[in-house]
CSV table of C-alpha atoms and ligand atoms in Angstrom, one decimal:
chain,number,residue,atom,x,y,z
N,180,MET,CA,43.1,-11.5,15.0
N,181,ASN,CA,46.0,-10.8,12.7
N,182,LYS,CA,47.4,-7.3,13.2
N,183,GLN,CA,49.0,-6.9,9.9
N,184,ALA,CA,47.7,-6.9,6.4
N,185,ARG,CA,48.4,-10.1,4.7
N,186,ILE,CA,48.5,-10.9,1.1
N,187,ILE,CA,46.3,-13.9,0.6
N,188,PRO,CA,46.6,-15.9,-2.6
N,189,ARG,CA,43.5,-15.8,-4.7
N,190,SER,CA,43.3,-19.6,-4.8
N,191,SER,CA,42.5,-19.6,-1.0
N,192,THR,CA,38.9,-18.7,-1.8
N,193,THR,CA,38.4,-22.1,-3.4
N,194,LEU,CA,38.9,-23.7,0.0
N,195,HIS,CA,35.8,-21.9,1.3
N,196,ALA,CA,32.6,-23.8,1.4
N,197,ASP,CA,30.4,-22.6,-1.4
N,198,TRP,CA,28.5,-19.5,-0.1
N,199,GLN,CA,25.3,-20.5,-1.8
N,200,GLN,CA,25.4,-23.7,0.0
N,201,GLU,CA,25.8,-21.7,3.2
N,202,LEU,CA,22.7,-19.7,2.3
N,203,ALA,CA,20.7,-22.8,1.8
N,204,THR,CA,21.7,-24.4,5.1
N,205,ALA,CA,21.0,-21.4,7.3
N,206,ILE,CA,19.1,-22.1,10.5
N,207,LYS,CA,15.5,-21.0,10.3
N,208,SER,CA,14.0,-22.2,13.6
N,209,SER,CA,14.6,-20.9,17.1
N,210,ARG,CA,14.5,-24.5,18.5
N,211,GLU,CA,17.3,-25.6,16.3
N,212,LEU,CA,19.3,-22.5,17.0
N,213,LEU,CA,18.9,-22.9,20.7
N,214,ARG,CA,19.7,-26.6,20.7
N,215,ARG,CA,22.9,-26.0,18.8
N,216,LEU,CA,23.9,-23.3,21.3
N,217,GLU,CA,23.2,-25.6,24.2
N,218,LEU,CA,20.5,-23.4,25.5
N,219,PRO,CA,17.0,-24.6,26.6
N,220,GLU,CA,14.8,-25.0,23.5
N,221,THR,CA,12.0,-23.3,25.4
N,222,LEU,CA,14.0,-20.3,26.5
N,223,ALA,CA,11.7,-17.7,28.0
N,224,GLY,CA,10.7,-14.8,25.7
N,225,VAL,CA,11.6,-16.5,22.5
N,226,ASP,CA,9.0,-16.4,19.6
N,227,PRO,CA,9.0,-19.8,17.9
N,228,GLN,CA,6.9,-18.6,14.9
N,229,PRO,CA,7.9,-15.0,14.1
N,230,ASP,CA,6.3,-13.1,11.2
N,231,PHE,CA,9.7,-12.0,10.0
N,232,PRO,CA,11.3,-15.5,9.7
N,233,MET,CA,14.6,-16.3,11.3
N,234,ARG,CA,17.7,-16.9,9.3
N,235,VAL,CA,21.2,-17.7,10.7
N,236,PRO,CA,23.9,-19.1,8.5
N,237,LEU,CA,26.2,-21.7,10.1
N,238,SER,CA,29.3,-19.5,9.6
N,239,TYR,CA,27.6,-16.8,11.8
N,240,LEU,CA,26.4,-19.4,14.3
N,241,ARG,CA,30.0,-20.4,15.0
N,242,ARG,CA,30.7,-16.9,16.4
N,243,ILE,CA,27.9,-17.1,18.9
N,244,GLU,CA,29.0,-18.1,22.4
N,245,LYS,CA,27.4,-21.4,23.5
N,246,GLY,CA,25.3,-21.4,26.6
N,247,ASN,CA,25.0,-17.6,26.8
N,248,PRO,CA,21.4,-16.4,26.3
N,249,ALA,CA,22.6,-12.8,26.4
N,250,ASP,CA,25.3,-13.1,23.6
N,251,PRO,CA,25.3,-9.9,21.6
N,252,LEU,CA,25.4,-11.8,18.3
N,253,LEU,CA,22.5,-14.1,19.3
N,254,ARG,CA,20.4,-11.0,20.3
N,255,GLN,CA,20.7,-9.8,16.7
N,256,VAL,CA,19.1,-12.9,15.2
N,257,LEU,CA,16.9,-14.6,17.7
N,258,ALA,CA,13.2,-13.8,17.4
N,259,ARG,CA,11.7,-12.6,20.6
N,260,GLU,CA,8.1,-12.1,21.8
N,261,GLU,CA,8.9,-8.5,22.4
N,262,GLU,CA,8.6,-8.0,18.6
N,263,HIS,CA,4.8,-8.3,19.1
N,264,LEU,CA,4.5,-5.5,21.7
N,265,PRO,CA,2.3,-2.7,20.7
N,266,PRO,CA,4.6,-0.2,18.9
N,267,PRO,CA,5.4,3.0,20.7
N,268,PRO,CA,4.3,6.3,19.2
N,269,GLY,CA,6.2,7.0,16.0
N,270,TYR,CA,7.0,3.3,15.2
N,271,GLY,CA,5.4,1.9,12.1
N,272,PRO,CA,6.0,-0.5,9.2
N,273,ASP,CA,7.7,2.0,6.9
N,274,PRO,CA,9.4,4.5,9.2
N,275,LEU,CA,11.3,6.2,6.4
N,276,ASP,CA,8.4,6.6,4.2
N,277,GLU,CA,10.5,5.0,1.5
N,278,LEU,CA,7.8,3.4,-0.6
N,279,ARG,CA,6.5,6.8,-1.7
N,280,GLN,CA,9.9,7.9,-2.8
N,281,MET,CA,10.7,5.5,-5.6
N,282,PRO,CA,10.8,7.0,-9.1
N,283,THR,CA,11.1,3.5,-10.5
N,284,PRO,CA,10.6,0.1,-8.7
N,285,GLY,CA,13.4,-0.3,-6.1
N,286,LEU,CA,15.2,3.0,-6.8
N,287,LEU,CA,15.4,5.6,-4.1
N,288,HIS,CA,16.4,9.1,-5.0
N,289,LYS,CA,16.2,11.0,-1.7
N,290,TYR,CA,19.7,12.7,-1.5
N,291,PRO,CA,21.3,14.9,-4.1
N,292,GLY,CA,23.9,13.3,-6.3
N,293,ARG,CA,23.3,9.7,-5.4
N,294,VAL,CA,20.6,7.1,-5.7
N,295,LEU,CA,20.0,3.9,-3.7
N,296,PHE,CA,19.1,0.9,-5.8
N,297,THR,CA,17.5,-1.9,-3.9
N,298,LEU,CA,18.2,-4.9,-6.0
N,299,THR,CA,16.8,-7.8,-4.1
N,300,GLY,CA,14.9,-8.5,-1.0
N,301,ALA,CA,17.1,-11.5,-0.1
N,302,CYS,CA,19.5,-11.4,2.9
N,303,ALA,CA,21.9,-14.0,4.2
N,304,ILE,CA,20.9,-13.2,7.7
N,305,HIS,CA,17.7,-11.8,9.2
N,306,CYS,CA,18.5,-9.0,11.7
N,307,ARG,CA,15.7,-8.6,14.1
N,308,TYR,CA,16.1,-4.8,14.2
N,309,CYS,CA,16.0,-4.4,10.4
N,310,PHE,CA,14.0,-1.4,9.3
N,311,ARG,CA,13.0,-3.3,6.1
N,312,ARG,CA,11.4,-6.2,8.0
N,313,HIS,CA,8.0,-5.2,6.8
N,314,TYR,CA,9.1,-4.2,3.4
N,315,PRO,CA,7.0,-5.7,0.5
N,316,TYR,CA,10.0,-6.7,-1.4
N,317,ALA,CA,8.1,-8.7,-3.9
N,318,ASP,CA,6.4,-5.5,-5.1
N,319,ALA,CA,9.0,-2.9,-4.5
N,320,ASN,CA,12.0,-4.7,-5.8
N,321,PRO,CA,13.0,-4.8,-9.4
N,322,ALA,CA,13.3,-8.2,-10.8
N,323,ARG,CA,16.0,-8.4,-13.4
N,324,ASP,CA,13.7,-7.1,-16.1
N,325,HIS,CA,12.8,-4.1,-13.9
N,326,TRP,CA,16.4,-3.0,-13.5
N,327,GLN,CA,16.1,-1.5,-16.9
N,328,ALA,CA,13.8,1.2,-15.6
N,329,GLY,CA,16.2,2.1,-12.9
N,330,LEU,CA,19.1,2.2,-15.3
N,331,ASP,CA,17.2,4.4,-17.7
N,332,TYR,CA,16.4,6.8,-14.8
N,333,ILE,CA,20.0,7.0,-13.8
N,334,ARG,CA,21.2,7.4,-17.4
N,335,ALA,CA,18.7,10.3,-17.9
N,336,ASP,CA,19.9,12.3,-14.8
N,337,PRO,CA,23.5,13.6,-15.1
N,338,SER,CA,23.4,14.9,-11.5
N,339,ILE,CA,23.6,11.3,-10.3
N,340,ARG,CA,27.3,10.7,-9.7
N,341,GLU,CA,27.1,7.8,-7.3
N,342,VAL,CA,25.0,4.6,-7.4
N,343,ILE,CA,24.5,2.7,-4.1
N,344,LEU,CA,23.6,-0.9,-4.5
N,345,SER,CA,21.5,-2.0,-1.6
N,346,GLY,CA,18.7,-4.4,-0.7
N,347,GLY,CA,18.1,-6.7,1.1
N,348,ASP,CA,21.7,-7.6,0.3
N,349,PRO,CA,23.0,-6.9,-3.2
N,350,LEU,CA,25.7,-9.5,-2.8
N,351,SER,CA,23.1,-12.2,-2.5
N,352,LEU,CA,22.9,-11.8,-6.3
N,353,SER,CA,25.2,-14.2,-8.2
N,354,ASP,CA,28.5,-13.0,-9.4
N,355,GLY,CA,27.2,-13.3,-13.0
N,356,ARG,CA,24.2,-11.0,-12.4
N,357,LEU,CA,26.3,-8.5,-10.4
N,358,ASN,CA,28.8,-8.4,-13.1
N,359,ASP,CA,26.2,-7.6,-15.7
N,360,LEU,CA,24.8,-4.8,-13.5
N,361,LEU,CA,28.2,-3.3,-12.9
N,362,ASP,CA,28.8,-3.3,-16.6
N,363,ASP,CA,25.6,-1.5,-17.2
N,364,LEU,CA,26.2,1.1,-14.5
N,365,GLU,CA,29.8,1.7,-15.5
N,366,SER,CA,28.7,2.4,-19.1
N,367,ILE,CA,26.9,5.5,-17.8
N,368,THR,CA,29.5,8.2,-18.1
N,369,HIS,CA,28.3,10.6,-15.4
N,370,VAL,CA,28.3,7.8,-12.7
N,371,HIS,CA,31.7,8.2,-11.0
N,372,ARG,CA,31.3,6.0,-7.9
N,373,LEU,CA,29.7,2.7,-7.2
N,374,ARG,CA,28.9,1.8,-3.6
N,375,ILE,CA,27.8,-1.6,-2.3
N,376,HIS,CA,26.0,-1.8,1.0
N,377,SER,CA,26.3,-5.4,2.2
N,378,ARG,CA,26.4,-7.6,5.3
N,379,LEU,CA,27.2,-10.7,3.4
N,380,PRO,CA,31.0,-10.7,3.5
N,381,VAL,CA,30.7,-10.6,7.2
N,382,VAL,CA,28.0,-13.1,7.7
N,383,ILE,CA,29.3,-15.6,5.1
N,384,PRO,CA,32.9,-14.6,4.3
N,385,SER,CA,33.1,-17.2,1.5
N,386,ARG,CA,30.9,-14.8,-0.5
N,387,VAL,CA,34.2,-13.0,-1.3
N,388,THR,CA,34.9,-15.2,-4.2
N,389,SER,CA,37.8,-14.9,-6.6
N,390,GLN,CA,35.3,-14.0,-9.3
N,391,LEU,CA,34.0,-11.1,-7.2
N,392,CYS,CA,37.5,-9.9,-6.5
N,393,VAL,CA,38.6,-10.0,-10.1
N,394,ARG,CA,35.5,-7.9,-11.0
N,395,LEU,CA,36.2,-5.4,-8.3
N,396,GLU,CA,39.7,-5.0,-9.5
N,397,GLN,CA,38.8,-4.1,-13.1
N,398,PRO,CA,39.3,-0.5,-14.1
N,399,GLY,CA,36.1,1.6,-14.0
N,400,CYS,CA,34.3,3.6,-11.4
N,401,GLN,CA,35.8,4.2,-7.9
N,402,ARG,CA,34.3,1.5,-5.7
N,403,VAL,CA,33.3,1.6,-2.1
N,404,LEU,CA,32.0,-1.3,0.0
N,405,VAL,CA,30.1,-0.4,3.1
N,406,LEU,CA,29.9,-3.3,5.4
N,407,HIS,CA,27.5,-3.8,8.3
N,408,ILE,CA,29.2,-5.0,11.5
N,409,ASN,CA,27.7,-4.3,14.9
N,410,HIS,CA,30.0,-6.1,17.3
N,411,ALA,CA,33.8,-6.9,17.4
N,412,ARG,CA,33.1,-10.6,17.8
N,413,GLU,CA,31.5,-10.7,14.3
N,414,ILE,CA,35.0,-10.3,13.0
N,415,ASP,CA,36.8,-13.7,13.1
N,416,GLN,CA,39.7,-14.9,11.1
N,417,ALA,CA,37.7,-15.9,8.1
N,418,VAL,CA,36.2,-12.3,8.0
N,419,ALA,CA,39.7,-10.8,8.4
N,420,ASP,CA,41.0,-12.9,5.5
N,421,ALA,CA,38.0,-11.9,3.3
N,422,MET,CA,38.7,-8.3,4.1
N,423,ALA,CA,42.3,-8.7,3.1
N,424,GLU,CA,41.2,-10.0,-0.3
N,425,LEU,CA,38.8,-7.2,-0.7
N,426,ARG,CA,41.4,-4.6,0.2
N,427,ALA,CA,43.8,-6.1,-2.4
N,428,THR,CA,41.2,-5.1,-5.1
N,429,GLY,CA,41.6,-1.5,-4.2
N,430,VAL,CA,38.0,-1.1,-3.0
N,431,THR,CA,37.5,1.4,-0.1
N,432,LEU,CA,36.1,-0.5,3.0
N,433,LEU,CA,33.8,1.4,5.4
N,434,ASN,CA,31.4,0.1,8.1
N,435,GLN,CA,28.0,1.1,9.2
N,436,ALA,CA,26.6,-0.2,12.5
N,437,VAL,CA,23.3,0.2,14.3
N,438,LEU,CA,23.4,1.2,17.9
N,439,LEU,CA,21.4,-1.6,19.6
N,440,GLN,CA,20.4,-2.0,23.2
N,441,GLY,CA,21.9,-5.2,24.6
N,442,VAL,CA,24.3,-5.6,21.7
N,443,ASN,CA,26.8,-2.7,21.4
N,444,ASP,CA,25.4,0.1,23.6
N,445,SER,CA,28.5,0.8,25.7
N,446,PRO,CA,31.6,2.9,25.0
N,447,GLU,CA,33.7,-0.3,25.5
N,448,ALA,CA,31.7,-2.3,22.9
N,449,GLN,CA,32.0,0.6,20.4
N,450,MET,CA,35.7,1.0,21.0
N,451,ALA,CA,36.3,-2.7,20.6
N,452,LEU,CA,34.4,-2.6,17.3
N,453,ALA,CA,36.3,0.4,16.0
N,454,GLU,CA,39.7,-1.2,16.8
N,455,ALA,CA,38.6,-4.6,15.3
N,456,LEU,CA,37.3,-2.9,12.1
N,457,PHE,CA,40.5,-0.9,11.6
N,458,SER,CA,42.7,-4.0,12.3
N,459,CYS,CA,41.3,-5.4,9.1
N,460,GLY,CA,41.3,-2.2,7.1
N,461,ILE,CA,37.8,-1.0,7.6
N,462,LEU,CA,37.0,2.6,8.7
N,463,PRO,CA,33.9,3.2,10.9
N,464,TYR,CA,31.5,5.4,8.9
N,465,TYR,CA,28.1,5.7,10.5
N,466,LEU,CA,26.6,4.6,13.7
N,467,HIS,CA,22.9,4.6,13.2
N,468,GLN,CA,20.2,5.3,15.7
N,469,LEU,CA,17.6,2.6,15.4
N,470,ASP,CA,14.9,3.3,12.8
N,471,THR,CA,11.5,3.3,14.4
N,472,VAL,CA,10.3,0.2,12.8
N,473,GLN,CA,7.4,-1.7,14.4
N,474,GLY,CA,8.7,-4.8,16.3
N,475,ALA,CA,12.2,-3.4,17.1
N,476,ALA,CA,11.5,-0.9,19.9
N,477,HIS,CA,13.3,-3.2,22.4
N,478,PHE,CA,16.6,-2.4,20.6
N,479,ALA,CA,16.2,1.4,21.0
N,480,VAL,CA,18.9,3.3,22.9
N,481,PRO,CA,17.7,6.7,24.2
N,482,GLU,CA,19.3,9.6,22.3
N,483,ALA,CA,21.0,11.1,25.4
N,484,ARG,CA,22.7,7.8,26.1
N,485,ALA,CA,23.7,7.4,22.5
N,486,ARG,CA,25.3,10.8,22.5
N,487,SER,CA,27.1,10.0,25.8
N,488,ILE,CA,28.5,6.7,24.4
N,489,ILE,CA,29.9,8.4,21.3
N,490,GLN,CA,31.3,11.2,23.3
N,491,GLN,CA,33.2,8.7,25.5
N,492,VAL,CA,34.5,7.0,22.4
N,493,ARG,CA,35.7,10.3,21.0
N,494,GLU,CA,37.6,11.1,24.2
N,495,GLN,CA,39.5,7.8,23.9
N,496,LEU,CA,40.1,7.0,20.2
N,497,PRO,CA,41.6,8.9,17.3
N,498,GLY,CA,39.1,10.9,15.3
N,499,TYR,CA,39.2,8.5,12.3
N,500,LEU,CA,38.0,5.6,14.5
N,501,VAL,CA,34.9,7.5,15.6
N,502,PRO,CA,31.8,6.9,13.5
N,503,THR,CA,29.3,9.6,12.9
N,504,LEU,CA,26.2,9.0,15.0
N,505,VAL,CA,23.3,9.6,12.7
N,506,GLU,CA,19.6,9.4,12.6
N,507,GLU,CA,17.4,9.1,9.6
N,508,GLN,CA,14.5,11.5,9.4
N,509,PRO,CA,12.0,11.4,6.6
N,510,GLY,CA,12.1,14.4,4.3
N,511,ARG,CA,15.7,15.4,5.0
N,512,ARG,CA,18.3,15.8,2.3
N,513,SER,CA,20.9,13.8,4.3
N,514,LYS,CA,21.1,11.7,7.4
N,515,THR,CA,21.0,13.8,10.5
N,516,PRO,CA,24.1,13.9,12.7
N,517,LEU,CA,23.4,13.9,16.4
V,24,PLP,C1,21.7,6.5,3.6
V,24,PLP,C2,21.1,6.7,2.2
V,24,PLP,C3,22.0,7.2,1.2
V,24,PLP,C4,23.5,7.3,1.5
V,24,PLP,O1,23.8,8.4,2.3
V,24,PLP,P1,25.3,8.8,2.6
V,24,PLP,O2,25.2,9.8,3.6
V,24,PLP,O3,25.9,9.2,1.3
V,24,PLP,O4,26.0,7.5,3.1
V,24,PLP,C5,21.5,7.4,0.0
V,24,PLP,N1,20.2,7.3,-0.3
V,24,PLP,C6,19.3,6.9,0.7
V,24,PLP,C7,17.9,6.7,0.3
V,24,PLP,C8,19.8,6.6,2.0
V,24,PLP,O5,18.9,6.2,2.9
V,25,SF4,S1,21.4,-7.7,6.4
V,25,SF4,FE1,20.7,-5.6,6.4
V,25,SF4,S2,18.8,-5.6,5.1
V,25,SF4,FE2,19.3,-7.7,5.6
V,25,SF4,S3,18.0,-8.1,7.5
V,25,SF4,FE3,20.1,-7.5,8.2
V,25,SF4,S4,19.9,-5.2,8.4
V,25,SF4,FE4,18.2,-5.9,7.2
């Protein structure tokens, strides 16, 4: 990985494969995924027909080690029979009770001063641990004509200083639609900050188009992009290059990860992630304890181990490379630090 920030000419983005093409060619079957990774197509424990469909773009596939059934990137995307185990107590389809907290379709106003706008159910990758895996996106997500209700709500409440675009993945919207939405949000004078929560620039780095960068560079609100990277090996050269382009727009880059059994549940994995993030200009922000969503219990890391992992990281890295370990509890006014 390059250690130094590089200025990358805008035109380099045109060399990327079109990101929408990458979306369309994502792998959706476990057989094909396993075949390409030179693993047995009938690997024990794999669910060939999951309820939450599989989705793995080729650009992500290239970062998975061939022939290794325990690869930490593979574990995040391969559907397993364990997803059908009876859920432990406390696990359910909507662990955060989000569907009851929407003042308008897709808009969550749980924390003071900021709203979370879930714009689309679409994601470039399907993460098996996702807490929105049972989310009825078709009903809860505002189609373009429903955005208006969310915008009206934000416009009517001057206490809202920050709007967080979320999903699904908000960058699965086209540059044109995103542009229109940013224009609308930035026309609201009390909105000072725009935040985008997205995994797309990591999963498909060619999503960082020159059009997106030009838009992010325009004067307006302060902008924050919170990425979602769980393992150091998710950051390859293409991702580092995309981050350099994003940094050049002046956007603040942060990362949130989820602590996942068998993926990143060791001090070594967390330290490698923090160093890899910072080497491309991203600060670790949150490390989330798994949300108790039905079908994901096999990813859970017990709280005592989670605390011990983060304590060991804190003893070895500078404070600014240590993410805050948090848990989300329904009914609180913020995430709960552990
Ligand atoms: C996580 C979350 C936010 C953002 O919280 P920060 O602590 O500001 O990152 C906002 N709204 C909802 C509903 C959230 O779940
Ligand atoms: S990208 Fe985010 S919202 Fe989409 S499946 Fe993964 S964790 Fe869930």
